[in-house]
CSV table of C-alpha atoms in Angstrom, one decimal:
chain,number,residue,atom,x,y,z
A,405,UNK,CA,-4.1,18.7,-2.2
A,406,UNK,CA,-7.5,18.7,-0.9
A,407,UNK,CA,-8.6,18.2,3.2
A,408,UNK,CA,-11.3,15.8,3.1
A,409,UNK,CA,-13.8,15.0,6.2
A,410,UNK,CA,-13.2,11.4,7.6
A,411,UNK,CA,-17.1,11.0,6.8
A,412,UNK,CA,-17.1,12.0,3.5
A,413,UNK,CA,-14.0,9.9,2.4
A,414,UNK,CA,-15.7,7.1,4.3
A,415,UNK,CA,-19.2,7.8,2.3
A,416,UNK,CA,-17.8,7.9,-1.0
A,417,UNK,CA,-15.3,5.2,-0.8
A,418,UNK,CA,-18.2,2.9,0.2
A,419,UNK,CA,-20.0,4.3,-2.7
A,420,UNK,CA,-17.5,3.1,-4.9
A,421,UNK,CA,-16.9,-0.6,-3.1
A,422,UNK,CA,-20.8,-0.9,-3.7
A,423,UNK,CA,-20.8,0.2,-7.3
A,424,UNK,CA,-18.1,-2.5,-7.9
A,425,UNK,CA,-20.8,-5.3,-5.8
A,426,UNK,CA,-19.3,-5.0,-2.5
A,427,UNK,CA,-22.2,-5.6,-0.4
A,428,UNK,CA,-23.2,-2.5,2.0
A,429,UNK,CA,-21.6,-4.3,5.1
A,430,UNK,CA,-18.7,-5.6,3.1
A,431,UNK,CA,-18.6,-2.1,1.5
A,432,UNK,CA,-19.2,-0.4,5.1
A,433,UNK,CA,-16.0,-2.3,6.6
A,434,UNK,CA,-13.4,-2.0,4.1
A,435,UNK,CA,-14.3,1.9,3.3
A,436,UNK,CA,-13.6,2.1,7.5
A,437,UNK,CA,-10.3,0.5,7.0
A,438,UNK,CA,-9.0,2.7,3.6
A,439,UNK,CA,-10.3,5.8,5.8
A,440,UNK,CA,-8.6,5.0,9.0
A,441,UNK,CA,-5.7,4.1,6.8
A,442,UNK,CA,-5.2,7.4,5.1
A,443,UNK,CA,-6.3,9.4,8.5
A,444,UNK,CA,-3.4,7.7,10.2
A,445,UNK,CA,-1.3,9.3,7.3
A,446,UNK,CA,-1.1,5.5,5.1
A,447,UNK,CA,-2.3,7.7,2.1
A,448,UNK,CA,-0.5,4.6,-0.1
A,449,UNK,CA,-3.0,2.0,1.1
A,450,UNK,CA,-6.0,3.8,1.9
A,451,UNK,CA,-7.5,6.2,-0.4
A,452,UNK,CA,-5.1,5.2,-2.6
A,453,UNK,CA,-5.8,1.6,-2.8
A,454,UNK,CA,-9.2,2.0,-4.0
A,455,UNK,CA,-9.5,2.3,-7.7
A,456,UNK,CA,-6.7,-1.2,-7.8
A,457,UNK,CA,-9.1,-2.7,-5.4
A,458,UNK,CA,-12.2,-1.5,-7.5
A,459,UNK,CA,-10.0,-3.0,-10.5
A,460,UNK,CA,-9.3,-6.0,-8.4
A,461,UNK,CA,-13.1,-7.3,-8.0
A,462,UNK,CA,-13.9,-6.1,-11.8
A,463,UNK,CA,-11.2,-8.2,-13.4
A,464,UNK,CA,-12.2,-11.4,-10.9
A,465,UNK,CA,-9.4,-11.7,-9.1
A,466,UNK,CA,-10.9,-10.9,-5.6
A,467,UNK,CA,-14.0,-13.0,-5.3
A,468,UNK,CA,-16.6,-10.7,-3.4
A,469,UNK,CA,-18.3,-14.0,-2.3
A,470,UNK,CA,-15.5,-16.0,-0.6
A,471,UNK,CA,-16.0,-16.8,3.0
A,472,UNK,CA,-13.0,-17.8,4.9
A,473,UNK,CA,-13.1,-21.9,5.0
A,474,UNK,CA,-11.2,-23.7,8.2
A,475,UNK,CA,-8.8,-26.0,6.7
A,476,UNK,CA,-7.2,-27.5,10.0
A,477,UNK,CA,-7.2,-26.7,14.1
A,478,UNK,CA,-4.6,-28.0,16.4
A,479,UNK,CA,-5.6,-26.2,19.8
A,480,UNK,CA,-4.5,-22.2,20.0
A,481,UNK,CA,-3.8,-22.5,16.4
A,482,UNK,CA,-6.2,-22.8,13.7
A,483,UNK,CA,-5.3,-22.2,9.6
A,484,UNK,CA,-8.2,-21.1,7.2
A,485,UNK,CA,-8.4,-21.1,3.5
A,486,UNK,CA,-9.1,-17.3,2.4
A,487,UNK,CA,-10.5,-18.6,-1.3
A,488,UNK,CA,-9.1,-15.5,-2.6
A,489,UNK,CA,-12.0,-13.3,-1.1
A,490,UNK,CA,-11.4,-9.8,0.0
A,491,UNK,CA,-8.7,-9.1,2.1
A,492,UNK,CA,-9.6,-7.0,4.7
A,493,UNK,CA,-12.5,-9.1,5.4
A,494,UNK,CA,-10.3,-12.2,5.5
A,495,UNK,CA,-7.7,-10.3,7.5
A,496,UNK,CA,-10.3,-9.1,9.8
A,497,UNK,CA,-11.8,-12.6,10.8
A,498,UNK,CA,-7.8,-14.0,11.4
A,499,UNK,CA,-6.8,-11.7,14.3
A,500,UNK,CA,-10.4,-11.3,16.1
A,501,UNK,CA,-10.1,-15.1,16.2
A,502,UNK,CA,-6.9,-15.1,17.1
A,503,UNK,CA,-7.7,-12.9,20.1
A,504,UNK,CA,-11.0,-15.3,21.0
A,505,UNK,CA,-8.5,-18.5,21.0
A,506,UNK,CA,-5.6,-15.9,23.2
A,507,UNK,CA,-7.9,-15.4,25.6
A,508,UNK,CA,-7.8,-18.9,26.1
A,509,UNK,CA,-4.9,-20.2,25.7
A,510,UNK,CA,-2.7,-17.1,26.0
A,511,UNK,CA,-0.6,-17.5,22.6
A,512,UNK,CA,-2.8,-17.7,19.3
A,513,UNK,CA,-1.7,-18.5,15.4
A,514,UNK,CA,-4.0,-18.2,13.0
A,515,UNK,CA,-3.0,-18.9,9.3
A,516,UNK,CA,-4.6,-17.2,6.4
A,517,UNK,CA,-3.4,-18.8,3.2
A,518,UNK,CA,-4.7,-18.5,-0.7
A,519,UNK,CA,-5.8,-14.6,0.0
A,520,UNK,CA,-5.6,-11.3,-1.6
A,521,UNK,CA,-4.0,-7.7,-0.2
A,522,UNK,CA,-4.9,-7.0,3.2
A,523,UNK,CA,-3.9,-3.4,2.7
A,524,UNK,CA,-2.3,-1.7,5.6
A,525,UNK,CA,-1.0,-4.3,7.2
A,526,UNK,CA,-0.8,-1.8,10.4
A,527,UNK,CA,-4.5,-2.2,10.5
A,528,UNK,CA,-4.5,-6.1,12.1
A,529,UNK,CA,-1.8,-4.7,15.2
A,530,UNK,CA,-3.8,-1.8,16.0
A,531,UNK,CA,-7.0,-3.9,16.2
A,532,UNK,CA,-5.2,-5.9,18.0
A,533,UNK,CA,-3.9,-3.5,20.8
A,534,UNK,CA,-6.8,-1.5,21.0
A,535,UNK,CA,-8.7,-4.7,22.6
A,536,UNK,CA,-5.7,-5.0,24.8
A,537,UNK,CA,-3.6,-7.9,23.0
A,538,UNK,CA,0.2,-7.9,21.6
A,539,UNK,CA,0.2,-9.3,18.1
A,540,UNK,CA,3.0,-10.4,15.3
A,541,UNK,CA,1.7,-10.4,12.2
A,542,UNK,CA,3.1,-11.0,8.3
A,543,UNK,CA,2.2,-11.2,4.9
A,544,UNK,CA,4.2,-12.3,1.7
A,545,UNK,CA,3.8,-10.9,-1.3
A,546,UNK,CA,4.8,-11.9,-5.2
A,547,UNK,CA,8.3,-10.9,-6.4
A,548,UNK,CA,8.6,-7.0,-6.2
A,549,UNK,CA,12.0,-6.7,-4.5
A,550,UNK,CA,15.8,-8.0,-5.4
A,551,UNK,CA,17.8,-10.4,-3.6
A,552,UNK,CA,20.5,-8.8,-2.3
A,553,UNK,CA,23.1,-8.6,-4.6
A,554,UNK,CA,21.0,-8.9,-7.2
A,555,UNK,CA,19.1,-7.4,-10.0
A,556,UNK,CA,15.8,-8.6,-10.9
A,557,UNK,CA,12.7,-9.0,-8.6
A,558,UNK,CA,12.7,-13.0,-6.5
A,559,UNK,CA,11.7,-11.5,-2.9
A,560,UNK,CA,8.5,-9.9,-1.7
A,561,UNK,CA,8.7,-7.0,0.4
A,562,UNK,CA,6.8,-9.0,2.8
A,563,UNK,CA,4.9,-6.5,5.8
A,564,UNK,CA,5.7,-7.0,8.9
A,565,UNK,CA,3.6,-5.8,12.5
A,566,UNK,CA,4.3,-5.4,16.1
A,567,UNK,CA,1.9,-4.0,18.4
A,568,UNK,CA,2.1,-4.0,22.3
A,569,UNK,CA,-1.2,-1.7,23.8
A,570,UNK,CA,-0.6,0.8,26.4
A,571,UNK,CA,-3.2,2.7,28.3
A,572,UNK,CA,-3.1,5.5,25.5
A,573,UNK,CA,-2.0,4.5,22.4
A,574,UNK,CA,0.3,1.5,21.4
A,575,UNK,CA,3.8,0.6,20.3
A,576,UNK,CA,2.9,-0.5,16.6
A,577,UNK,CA,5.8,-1.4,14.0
A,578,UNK,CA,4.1,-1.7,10.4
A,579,UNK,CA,7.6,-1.9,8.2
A,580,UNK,CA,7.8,-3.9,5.0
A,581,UNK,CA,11.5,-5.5,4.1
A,582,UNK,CA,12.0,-2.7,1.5
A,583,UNK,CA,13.3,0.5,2.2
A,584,UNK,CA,10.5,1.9,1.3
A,585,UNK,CA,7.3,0.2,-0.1
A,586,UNK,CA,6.1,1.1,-3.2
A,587,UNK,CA,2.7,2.8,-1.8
A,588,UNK,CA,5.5,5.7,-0.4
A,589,UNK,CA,7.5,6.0,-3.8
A,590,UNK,CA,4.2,6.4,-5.2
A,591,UNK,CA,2.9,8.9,-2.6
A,592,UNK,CA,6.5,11.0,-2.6
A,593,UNK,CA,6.1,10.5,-6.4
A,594,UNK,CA,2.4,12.3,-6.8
A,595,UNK,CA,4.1,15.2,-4.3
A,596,UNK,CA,6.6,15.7,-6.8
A,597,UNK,CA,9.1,15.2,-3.7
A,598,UNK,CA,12.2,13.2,-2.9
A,599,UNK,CA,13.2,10.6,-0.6
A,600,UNK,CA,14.4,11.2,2.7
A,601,UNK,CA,17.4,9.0,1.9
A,602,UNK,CA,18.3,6.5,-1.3
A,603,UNK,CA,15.5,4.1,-1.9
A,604,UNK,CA,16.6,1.8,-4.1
A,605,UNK,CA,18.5,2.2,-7.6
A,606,UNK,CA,17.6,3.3,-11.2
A,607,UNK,CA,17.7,0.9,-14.8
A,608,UNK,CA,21.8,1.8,-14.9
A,609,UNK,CA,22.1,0.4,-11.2
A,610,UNK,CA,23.0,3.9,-9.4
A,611,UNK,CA,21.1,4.4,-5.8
A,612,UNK,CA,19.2,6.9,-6.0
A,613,UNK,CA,16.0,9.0,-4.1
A,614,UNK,CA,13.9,9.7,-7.1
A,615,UNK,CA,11.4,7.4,-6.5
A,616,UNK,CA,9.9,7.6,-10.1
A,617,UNK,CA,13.4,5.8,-11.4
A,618,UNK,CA,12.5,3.2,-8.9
A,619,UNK,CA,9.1,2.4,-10.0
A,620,UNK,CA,10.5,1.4,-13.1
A,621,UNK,CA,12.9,-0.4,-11.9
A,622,UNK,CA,11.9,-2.4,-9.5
A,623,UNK,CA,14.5,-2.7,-8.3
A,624,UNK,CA,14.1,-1.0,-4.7
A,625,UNK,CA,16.7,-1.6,-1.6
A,626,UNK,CA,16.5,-4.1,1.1
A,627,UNK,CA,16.1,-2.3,4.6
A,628,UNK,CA,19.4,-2.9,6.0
A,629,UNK,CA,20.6,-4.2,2.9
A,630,UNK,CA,21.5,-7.9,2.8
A,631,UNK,CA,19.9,-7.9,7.0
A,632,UNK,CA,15.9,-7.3,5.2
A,633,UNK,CA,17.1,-9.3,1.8
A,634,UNK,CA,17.2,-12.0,4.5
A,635,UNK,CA,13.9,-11.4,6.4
A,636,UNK,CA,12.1,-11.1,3.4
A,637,UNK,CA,13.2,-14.6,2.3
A,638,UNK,CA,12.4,-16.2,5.8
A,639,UNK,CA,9.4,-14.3,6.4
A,640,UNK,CA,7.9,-15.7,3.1
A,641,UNK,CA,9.3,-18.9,4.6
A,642,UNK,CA,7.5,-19.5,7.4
A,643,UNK,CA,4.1,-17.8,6.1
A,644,UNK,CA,4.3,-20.8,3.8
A,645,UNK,CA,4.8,-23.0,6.3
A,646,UNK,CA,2.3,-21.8,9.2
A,647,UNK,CA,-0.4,-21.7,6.8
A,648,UNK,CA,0.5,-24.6,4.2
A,649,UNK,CA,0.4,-22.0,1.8
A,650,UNK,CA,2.1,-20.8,-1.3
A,651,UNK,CA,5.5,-18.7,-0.7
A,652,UNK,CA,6.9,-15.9,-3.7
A,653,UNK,CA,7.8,-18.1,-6.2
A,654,UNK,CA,4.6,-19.5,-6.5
A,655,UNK,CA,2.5,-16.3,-6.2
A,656,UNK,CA,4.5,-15.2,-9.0
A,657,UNK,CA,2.5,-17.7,-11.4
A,658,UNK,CA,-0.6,-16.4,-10.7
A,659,UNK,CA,-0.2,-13.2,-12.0
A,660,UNK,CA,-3.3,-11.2,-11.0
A,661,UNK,CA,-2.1,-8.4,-9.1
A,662,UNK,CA,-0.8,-7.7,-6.0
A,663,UNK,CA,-0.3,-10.4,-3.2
A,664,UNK,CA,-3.3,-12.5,-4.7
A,665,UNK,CA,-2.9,-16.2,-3.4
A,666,UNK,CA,-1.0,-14.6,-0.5
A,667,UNK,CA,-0.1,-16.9,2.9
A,668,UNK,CA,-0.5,-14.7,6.5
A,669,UNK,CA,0.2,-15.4,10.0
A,670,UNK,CA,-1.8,-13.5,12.8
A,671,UNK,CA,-0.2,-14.3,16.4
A,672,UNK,CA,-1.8,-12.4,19.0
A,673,UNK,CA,-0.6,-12.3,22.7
A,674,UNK,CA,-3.2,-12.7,25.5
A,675,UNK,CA,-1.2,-10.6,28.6
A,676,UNK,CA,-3.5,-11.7,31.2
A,677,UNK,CA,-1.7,-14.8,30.8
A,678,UNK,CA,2.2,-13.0,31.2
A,679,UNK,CA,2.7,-9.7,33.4
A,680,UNK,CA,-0.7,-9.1,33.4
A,681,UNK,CA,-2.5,-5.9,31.7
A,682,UNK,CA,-1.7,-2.9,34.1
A,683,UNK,CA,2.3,-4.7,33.9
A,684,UNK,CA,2.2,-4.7,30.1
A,685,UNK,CA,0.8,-1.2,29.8
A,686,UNK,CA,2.9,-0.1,31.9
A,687,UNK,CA,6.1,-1.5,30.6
A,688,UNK,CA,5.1,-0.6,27.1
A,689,UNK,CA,4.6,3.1,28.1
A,690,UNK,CA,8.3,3.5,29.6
A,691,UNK,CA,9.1,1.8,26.8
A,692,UNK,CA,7.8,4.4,24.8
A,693,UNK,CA,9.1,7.3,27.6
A,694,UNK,CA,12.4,6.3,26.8
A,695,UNK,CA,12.7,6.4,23.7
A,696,UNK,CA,10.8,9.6,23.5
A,697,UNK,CA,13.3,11.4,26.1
A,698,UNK,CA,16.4,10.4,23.8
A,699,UNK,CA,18.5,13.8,22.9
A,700,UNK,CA,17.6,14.2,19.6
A,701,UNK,CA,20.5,14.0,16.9
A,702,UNK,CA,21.6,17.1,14.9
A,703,UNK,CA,18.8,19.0,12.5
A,704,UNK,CA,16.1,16.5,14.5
A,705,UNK,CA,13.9,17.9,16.9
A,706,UNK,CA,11.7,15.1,18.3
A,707,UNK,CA,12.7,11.5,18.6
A,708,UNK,CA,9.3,9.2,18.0
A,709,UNK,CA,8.3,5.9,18.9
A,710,UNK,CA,6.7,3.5,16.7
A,711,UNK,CA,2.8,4.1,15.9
A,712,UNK,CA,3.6,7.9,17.7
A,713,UNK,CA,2.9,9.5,14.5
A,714,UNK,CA,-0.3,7.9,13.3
A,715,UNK,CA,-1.8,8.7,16.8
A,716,UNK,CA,-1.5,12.0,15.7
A,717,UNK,CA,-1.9,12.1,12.5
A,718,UNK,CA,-5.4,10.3,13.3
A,719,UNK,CA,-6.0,13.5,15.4
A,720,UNK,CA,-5.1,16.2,13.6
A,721,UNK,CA,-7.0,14.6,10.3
A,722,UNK,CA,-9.9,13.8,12.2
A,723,UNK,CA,-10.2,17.1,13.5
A,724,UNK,CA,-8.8,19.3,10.2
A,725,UNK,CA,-9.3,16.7,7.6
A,726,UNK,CA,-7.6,14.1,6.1
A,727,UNK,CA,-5.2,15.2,3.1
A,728,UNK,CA,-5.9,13.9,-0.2
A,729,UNK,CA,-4.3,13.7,-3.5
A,730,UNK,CA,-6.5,15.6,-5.8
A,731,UNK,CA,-6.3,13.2,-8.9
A,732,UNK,CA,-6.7,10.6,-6.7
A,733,UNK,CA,-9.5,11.8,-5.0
A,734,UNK,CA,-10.9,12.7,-8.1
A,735,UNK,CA,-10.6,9.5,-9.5
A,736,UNK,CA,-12.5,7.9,-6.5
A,737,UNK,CA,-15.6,10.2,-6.7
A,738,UNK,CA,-15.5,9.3,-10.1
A,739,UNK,CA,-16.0,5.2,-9.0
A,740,UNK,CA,-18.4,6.6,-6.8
A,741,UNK,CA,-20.7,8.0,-9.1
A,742,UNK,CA,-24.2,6.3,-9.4
C-alpha cells in the first residue's frame, strides 16, 4: 500500500485524463474530484475509477465533448439532457444550478437524464453543504443488484445523498441500496480482507462476507433486505420520472458500462428560506452531538455520525497521505505516461 501526496495523485490522474483527450480544465476538475474522493477514504470511486473512466472515453461511450443541453424549465425546477458527456462535469453543473435557482426560490430540482457515472455520488452533497445548502440527491444505475427474493440482477443499486451543513463539517449520507457497493467488495477484495458482516451471497445462494464470491455473483444483498429491494425500485422510479429519463430496464440495453444513459435528480435546499442559516447549523450540529454522545455498544468505542469519518479521513490523508493500492496506483502512472 503506498501513501501518496494529495498533489501528486491529483497531477498524475490529470495526466492520465489528458492522455485519454480530456481537456486540461476538464482534466483539472475531474482529477480534483477522484483525489478528494480517495482522500475522504472513497478509494472505490476515486483512484480507483480511473483506468474504467480512461476505458470509458477510449471505447466512446463518454463523449468528452457533450455539453449539458436544457430540455425543459418550469420555475425552481429545470431538466437537462447530459448527451452522455462526462459525468462529473455533468453532475457538477446540476447542483451549482440547483443552488443558483434555491437561492431563489428556496427548493430547487434539477434533472440530469441520458448521462454517464458521476462517481462518488457523495461528491454533489458535500458541494452542496459546503456553500451552505441541504441537498437530496440520486442516481440509477443498470441492473447490478437482485430483487429481493430473487436471483438474477433487475435493480440498480441506485446512490443515494443527504447533506445538511453545519458550521464545521456536515451531516452527509452517501449509501447506495446494496449492502455494500461493488467499489467496497472490490476495495475489501484488493486488501485480501473480509466483510464486516455478510454482503450478499455466493453462485450456490449461501450469504456470505467474501466479497470475491460476490463479484461473481452478482448477486449482492439489499440494505435492509426487502426495505432497500424497495428503494432501489422507487428510486429508479422517480429518477425516470423527474428527468423524463430512462429507468434500469432500459439502461440495461445499452450495454456500455456502468450507469451510461443514467437519469439524476439534484434537489438542493436554500435555508435562508426555512430556519435560517445560524438555526440550521445549529440544529444540524446537536444533531450530530447526539448521536455522537450515544454509549457505545459492546467491542465499539466511538459511535459516528454520517460524513464524520471522511472529515477525517480528509485530514489525516491530506496531512500523511492518501493510501493507495499499489497495483492500482501503478496502473494509473502507467495511463499517465507521456
Amino acid at each position: 500500500m503506498a501513501l501518496v501526496k494529495f498533489d501528486e495523485m491529483k497531477h498524475t490522474v490529470k495526466q492520465a485524463f489528458m492522455n485519454a483527450g480530456l481537456s486540461e480544465k476538464q482534466a483539472d476538475i475531474c482529477a480534483q474530484i477522484h483525489t478528494e474522493a480517495s482522500c475522504d477514504g472513497i478509494f472505490s470511486h476515486g483512484l480507483n475509477r480511473v483506468a474504467r473512466f480512461v476505458d470509458y472515453v477510449k471505447k466512446g461511450w463518454v463523449d468528452i465533448n457533450a455539453e449539458p443541453k436544457q430540455v425543459k424549465t418550469l420555475g425552481s425546477m429545470e431538466i437537462y439532457d447530459g448527451q452522455r458527456g462526462i459525468g462529473i462535469t455533468n453532475s457538477l453543473f446540476a447542483v451549482e444550478r440547483a443552488m443558483q435557482l434555491a437561492s431563489e426560490f428556496g427548493i430547487a430540482i434539477v434533472g440530469m437524464r441520458n448521462t454517464t457515472h458521476w462517481m462518488r455520488g457523495g461528491t454533489y452533497g458535500w458541494k452542496a453543504a459546503e456553500k451552505g445548502y441541504a441537498a437530496i440527491c440520486w442516481t440509477n444505475t443498470e441492473s447490478c443488484m437482485p430483487a429481493w427474493g430473487a436471483k438474477n440482477p433487475r435493480l440498480g443499486n441506485n446512490p443515494y445523498v443527504m447533506a445538511v451543513p453545519m458550521k464545521k463539517g456536515a451531516l452527509v449520507l452517501d449509501m447506495a441500496m446494496s449492502q455494500y457497493a461493488y467499489g467496497k467488495l472490490q476495495v475489501t477484495r484488493l486488501k485480501g480482507e473480509k466483510l464486516p458482516f455478510p454482503g450478499g451471497f455466493d453462485k450456490e445462494g449461501n450469504l456470505t462476507d467474501e466479497p470475491g464470491p460476490i463479484e461473481e455473483s452478482m448477486r449482492i444483498l439489499p440494505t435492509g433486505y426487502w426495505k432497500g429491494s424497495g428503494m432501489a425500485v422507487l428510486l429508479d422510479a422517480m429518477a425516470a420520472f423527474l428527468t423524463a429519463g430512462v429507468p434500469t430496464n432500459e439502461i440495461d440495453k445499452i450495454q456500455e458500462g456502468s450507469c451510461t444513459g443514467a437519469s439524476q435528480v439534484f434537489m438542493v435546499f436554500d435555508p435562508k428560506h426555512f430556519g435560517g442559516k445560524e438555526f440550521s447549523e445549529n440544529m444540524a450540529a446537536s444533531v450530530a452531538e447526539y448521536v455522537k454522545t450515544s454509549t457505545p455498544a459492546e467491542g465499539q468505542r466511538d459511535v459516528y455520525y454520517p460524513g464524520e469519518m471522511e472529515l477525517a479521513n480528509r485530514t489525516n490523508f491530506s496531512a500523511n497521505g492518501i493510501p493507495a493500492d499499489d497495483g492500482v496506483w501503478a496502473e494509473v502512472q502507467e495511463l499517465a505516461k507521456r
